[in-house]
PDB file of C-alpha atoms in Angstrom:
ATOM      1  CA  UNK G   1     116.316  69.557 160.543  1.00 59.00           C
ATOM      2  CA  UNK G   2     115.740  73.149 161.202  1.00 76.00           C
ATOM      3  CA  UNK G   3     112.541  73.924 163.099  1.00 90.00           C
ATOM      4  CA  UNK G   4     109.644  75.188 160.892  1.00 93.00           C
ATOM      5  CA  UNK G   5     106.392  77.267 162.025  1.00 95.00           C
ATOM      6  CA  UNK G   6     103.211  77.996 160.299  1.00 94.00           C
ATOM      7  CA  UNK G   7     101.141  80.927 159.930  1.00 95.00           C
ATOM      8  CA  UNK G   8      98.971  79.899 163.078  1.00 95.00           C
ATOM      9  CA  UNK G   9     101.814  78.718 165.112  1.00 95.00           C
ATOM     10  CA  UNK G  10     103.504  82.441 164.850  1.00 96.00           C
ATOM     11  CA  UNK G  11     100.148  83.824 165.057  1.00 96.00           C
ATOM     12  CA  UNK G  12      99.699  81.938 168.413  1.00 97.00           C
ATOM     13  CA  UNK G  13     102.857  82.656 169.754  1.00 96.00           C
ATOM     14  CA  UNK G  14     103.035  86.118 169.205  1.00 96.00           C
ATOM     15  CA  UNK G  15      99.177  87.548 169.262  1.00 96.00           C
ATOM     16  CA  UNK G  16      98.853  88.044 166.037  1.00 97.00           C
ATOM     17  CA  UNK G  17      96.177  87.916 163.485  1.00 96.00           C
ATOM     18  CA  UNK G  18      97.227  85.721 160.559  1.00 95.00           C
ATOM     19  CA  UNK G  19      96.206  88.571 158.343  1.00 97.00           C
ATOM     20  CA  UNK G  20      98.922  90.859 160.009  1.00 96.00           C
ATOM     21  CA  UNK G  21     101.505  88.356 159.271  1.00 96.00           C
ATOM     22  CA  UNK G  22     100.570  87.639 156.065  1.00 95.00           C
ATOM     23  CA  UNK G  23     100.658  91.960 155.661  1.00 96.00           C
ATOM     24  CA  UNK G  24     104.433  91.754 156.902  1.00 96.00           C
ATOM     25  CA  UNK G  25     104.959  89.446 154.242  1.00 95.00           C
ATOM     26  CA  UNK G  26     103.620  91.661 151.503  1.00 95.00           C
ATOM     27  CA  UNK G  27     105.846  94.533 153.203  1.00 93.00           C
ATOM     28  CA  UNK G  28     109.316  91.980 152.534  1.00 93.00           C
ATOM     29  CA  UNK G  29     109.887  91.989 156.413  1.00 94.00           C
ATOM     30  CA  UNK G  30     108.733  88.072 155.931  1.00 95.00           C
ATOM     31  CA  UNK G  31     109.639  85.491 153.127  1.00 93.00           C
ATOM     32  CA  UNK G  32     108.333  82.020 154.183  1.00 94.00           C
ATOM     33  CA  UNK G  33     109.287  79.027 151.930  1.00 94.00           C
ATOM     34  CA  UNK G  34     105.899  78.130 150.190  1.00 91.00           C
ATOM     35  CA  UNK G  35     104.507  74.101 150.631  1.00 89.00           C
ATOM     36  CA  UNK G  36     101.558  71.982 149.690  1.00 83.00           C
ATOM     37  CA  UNK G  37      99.139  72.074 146.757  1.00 85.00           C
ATOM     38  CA  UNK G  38     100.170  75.125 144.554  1.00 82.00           C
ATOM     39  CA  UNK G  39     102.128  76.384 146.994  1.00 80.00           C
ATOM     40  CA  UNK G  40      99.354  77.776 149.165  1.00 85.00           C
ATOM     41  CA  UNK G  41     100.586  76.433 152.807  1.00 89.00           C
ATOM     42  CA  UNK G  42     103.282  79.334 154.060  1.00 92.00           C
ATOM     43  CA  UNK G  43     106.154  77.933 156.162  1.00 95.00           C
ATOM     44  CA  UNK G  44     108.525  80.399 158.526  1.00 96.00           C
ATOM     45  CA  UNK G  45     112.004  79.490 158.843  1.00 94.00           C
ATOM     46  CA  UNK G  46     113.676  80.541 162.303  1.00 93.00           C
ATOM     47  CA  UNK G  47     114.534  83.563 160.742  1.00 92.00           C
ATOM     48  CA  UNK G  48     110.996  84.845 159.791  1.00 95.00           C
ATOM     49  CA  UNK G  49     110.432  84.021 163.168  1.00 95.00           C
ATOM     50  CA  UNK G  50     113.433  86.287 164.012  1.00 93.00           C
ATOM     51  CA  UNK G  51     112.505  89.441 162.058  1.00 94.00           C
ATOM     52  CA  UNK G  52     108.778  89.051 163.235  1.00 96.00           C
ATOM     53  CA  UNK G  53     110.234  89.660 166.633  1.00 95.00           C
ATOM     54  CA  UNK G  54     112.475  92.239 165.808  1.00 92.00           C
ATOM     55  CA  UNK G  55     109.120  94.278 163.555  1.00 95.00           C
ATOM     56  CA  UNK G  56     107.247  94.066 166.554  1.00 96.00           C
ATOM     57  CA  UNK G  57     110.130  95.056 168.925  1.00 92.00           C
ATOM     58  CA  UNK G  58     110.598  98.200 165.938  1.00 90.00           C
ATOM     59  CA  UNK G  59     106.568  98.551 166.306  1.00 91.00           C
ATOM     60  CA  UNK G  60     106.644  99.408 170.050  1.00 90.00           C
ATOM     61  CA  UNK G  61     109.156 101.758 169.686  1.00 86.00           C
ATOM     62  CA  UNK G  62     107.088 103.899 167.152  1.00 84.00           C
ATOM     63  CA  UNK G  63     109.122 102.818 164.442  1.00 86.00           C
ATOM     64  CA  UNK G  64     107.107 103.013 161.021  1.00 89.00           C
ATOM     65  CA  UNK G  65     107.320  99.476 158.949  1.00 92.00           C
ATOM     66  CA  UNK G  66     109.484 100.728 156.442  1.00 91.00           C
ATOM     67  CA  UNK G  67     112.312 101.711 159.185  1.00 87.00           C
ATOM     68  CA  UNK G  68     112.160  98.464 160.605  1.00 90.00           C
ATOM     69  CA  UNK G  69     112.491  96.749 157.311  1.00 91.00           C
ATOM     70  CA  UNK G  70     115.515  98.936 157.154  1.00 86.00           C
ATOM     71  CA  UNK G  71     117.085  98.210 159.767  1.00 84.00           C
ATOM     72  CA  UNK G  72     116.236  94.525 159.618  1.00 86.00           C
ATOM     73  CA  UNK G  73     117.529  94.005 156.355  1.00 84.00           C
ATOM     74  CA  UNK G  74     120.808  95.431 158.196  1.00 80.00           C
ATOM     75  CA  UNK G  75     121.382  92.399 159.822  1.00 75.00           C
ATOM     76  CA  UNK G  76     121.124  90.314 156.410  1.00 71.00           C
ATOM     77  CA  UNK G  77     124.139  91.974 155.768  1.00 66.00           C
ATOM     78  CA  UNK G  78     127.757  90.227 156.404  1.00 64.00           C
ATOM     79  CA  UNK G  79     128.405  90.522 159.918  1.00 67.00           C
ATOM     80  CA  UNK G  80     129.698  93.813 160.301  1.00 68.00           C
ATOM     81  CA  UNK G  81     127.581  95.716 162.637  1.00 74.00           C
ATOM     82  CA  UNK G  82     129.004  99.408 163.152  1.00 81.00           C
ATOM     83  CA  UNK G  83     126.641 100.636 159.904  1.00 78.00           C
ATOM     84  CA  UNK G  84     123.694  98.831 161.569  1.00 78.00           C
ATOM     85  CA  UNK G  85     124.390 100.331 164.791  1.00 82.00           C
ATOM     86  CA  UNK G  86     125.131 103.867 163.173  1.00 86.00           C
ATOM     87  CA  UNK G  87     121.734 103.576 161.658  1.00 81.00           C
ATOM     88  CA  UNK G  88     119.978 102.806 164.470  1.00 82.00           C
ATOM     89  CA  UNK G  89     121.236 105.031 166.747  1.00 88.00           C
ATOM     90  CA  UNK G  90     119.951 107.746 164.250  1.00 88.00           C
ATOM     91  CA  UNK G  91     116.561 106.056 163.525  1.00 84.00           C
ATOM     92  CA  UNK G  92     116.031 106.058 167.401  1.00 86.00           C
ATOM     93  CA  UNK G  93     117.778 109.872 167.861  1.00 91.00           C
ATOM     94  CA  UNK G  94     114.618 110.864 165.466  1.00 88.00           C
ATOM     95  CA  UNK G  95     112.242 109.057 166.662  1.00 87.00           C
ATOM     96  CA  UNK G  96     113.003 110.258 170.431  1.00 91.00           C
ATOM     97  CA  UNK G  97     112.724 113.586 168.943  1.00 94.00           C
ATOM     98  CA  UNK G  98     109.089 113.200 167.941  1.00 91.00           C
ATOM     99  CA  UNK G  99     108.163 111.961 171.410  1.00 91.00           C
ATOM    100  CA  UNK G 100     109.700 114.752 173.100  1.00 96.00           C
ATOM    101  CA  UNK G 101     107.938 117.237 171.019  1.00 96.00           C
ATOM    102  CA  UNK G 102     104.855 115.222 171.166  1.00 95.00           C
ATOM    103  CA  UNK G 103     105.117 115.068 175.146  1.00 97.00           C
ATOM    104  CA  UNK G 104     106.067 118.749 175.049  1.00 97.00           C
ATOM    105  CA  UNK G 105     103.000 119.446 173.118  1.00 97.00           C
ATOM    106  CA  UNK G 106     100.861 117.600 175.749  1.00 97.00           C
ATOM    107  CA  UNK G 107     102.358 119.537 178.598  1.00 97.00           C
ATOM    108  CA  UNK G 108     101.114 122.455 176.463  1.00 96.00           C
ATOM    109  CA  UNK G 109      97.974 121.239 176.252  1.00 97.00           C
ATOM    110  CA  UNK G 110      97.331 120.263 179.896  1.00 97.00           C
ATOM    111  CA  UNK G 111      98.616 123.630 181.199  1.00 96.00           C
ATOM    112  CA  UNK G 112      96.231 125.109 179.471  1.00 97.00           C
ATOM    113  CA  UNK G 113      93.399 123.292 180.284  1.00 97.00           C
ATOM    114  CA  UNK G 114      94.934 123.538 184.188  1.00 96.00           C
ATOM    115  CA  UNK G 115      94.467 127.616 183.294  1.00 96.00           C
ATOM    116  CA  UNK G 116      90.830 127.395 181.974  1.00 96.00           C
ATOM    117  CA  UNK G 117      89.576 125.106 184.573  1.00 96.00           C
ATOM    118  CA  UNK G 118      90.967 126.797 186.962  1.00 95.00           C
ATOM    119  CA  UNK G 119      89.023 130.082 185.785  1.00 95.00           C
ATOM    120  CA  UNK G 120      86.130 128.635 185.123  1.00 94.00           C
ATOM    121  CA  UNK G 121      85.677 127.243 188.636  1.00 93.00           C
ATOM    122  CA  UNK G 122      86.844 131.227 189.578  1.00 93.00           C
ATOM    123  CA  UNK G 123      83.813 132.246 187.919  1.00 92.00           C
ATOM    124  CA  UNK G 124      81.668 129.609 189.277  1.00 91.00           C
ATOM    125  CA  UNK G 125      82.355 130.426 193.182  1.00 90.00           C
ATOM    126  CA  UNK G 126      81.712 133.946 192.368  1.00 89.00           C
ATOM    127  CA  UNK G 127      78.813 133.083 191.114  1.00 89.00           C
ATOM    128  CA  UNK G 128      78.070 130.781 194.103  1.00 81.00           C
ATOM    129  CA  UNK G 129      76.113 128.688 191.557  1.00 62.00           C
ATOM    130  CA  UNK G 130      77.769 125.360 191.902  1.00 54.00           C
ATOM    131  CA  UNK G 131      80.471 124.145 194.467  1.00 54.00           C
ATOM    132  CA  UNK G 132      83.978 124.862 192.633  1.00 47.00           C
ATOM    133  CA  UNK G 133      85.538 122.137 193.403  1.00 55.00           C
ATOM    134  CA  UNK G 134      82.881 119.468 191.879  1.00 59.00           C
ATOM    135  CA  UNK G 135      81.597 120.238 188.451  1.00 58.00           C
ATOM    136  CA  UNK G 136      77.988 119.941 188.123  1.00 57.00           C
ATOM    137  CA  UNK G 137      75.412 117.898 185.550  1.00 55.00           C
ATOM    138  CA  UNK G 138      75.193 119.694 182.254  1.00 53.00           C
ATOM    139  CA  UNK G 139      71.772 118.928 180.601  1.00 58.00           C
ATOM    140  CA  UNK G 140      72.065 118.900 177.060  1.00 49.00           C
TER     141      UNK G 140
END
């Protein structure tokens, strides 16, 4: 018999509120068998358990849930994996090309708060006022 898990026990096992799983499911990245009275009990198959790992894995990277998805559904495709690599490799050339912009636009940033702090403790030690090396109490 192939091993079953319910909402709680994936919600256990990876951190997870049971409302973000049961989100997942309403994005298609989980379909668990439905059980019990009207169907309301949910019940994850190895695979659910599968492409919760692999959305997660996606997540961390930065990947929105809709690239995920698409590269998860990928791999429900016969067992030919050059597209599935193909498309990754470009999901992940993208997505490392937002970071580096983002990180360039924080080295931006901090350079130029390096260049105003560094004037504004210029002014200060002209001004002898306050020590320019520790900022002082501003009263509001």
């Amino acid at each position: 018999m192939a091993t079953t898990y319910s909402i709680s026990d994936l919600a256990r096992e990876f951190d997870l509120t049971t409302r973000a799983i049961r989100f997942y499911e309403d994005m298609g990245l989980l379909q668990p068998e439905r059980s019990g009275p009207g169907g309301r009990n949910r019940v994850y198959s190895h695979r659910d358990r599968t492409r919760l790992k692999l959305t997660l894995r996606a997540k961390r990277l930065g990947l929105s849930l809709t690239e995920a998805k698409d590269l998860i559904d990928m791999y429900d495709s016969p067992r030919d994996t050059g597209p599935q690599l193909q498309k990754f490799l470009v999901v992940l050339a993208d997505h490392k090309r937002q970071l580096e912009e983002q990180m360039a636009e924080i080295q931006a940033n901090l350079d130029e708060v390096k260049v105003h702090e560094k004037e504004a403790r210029s002014l200060l030690a002209k001004q002898g006022a306050v020590s320019a090396t520790q900022p002082k109490a501003v009263k509001a």
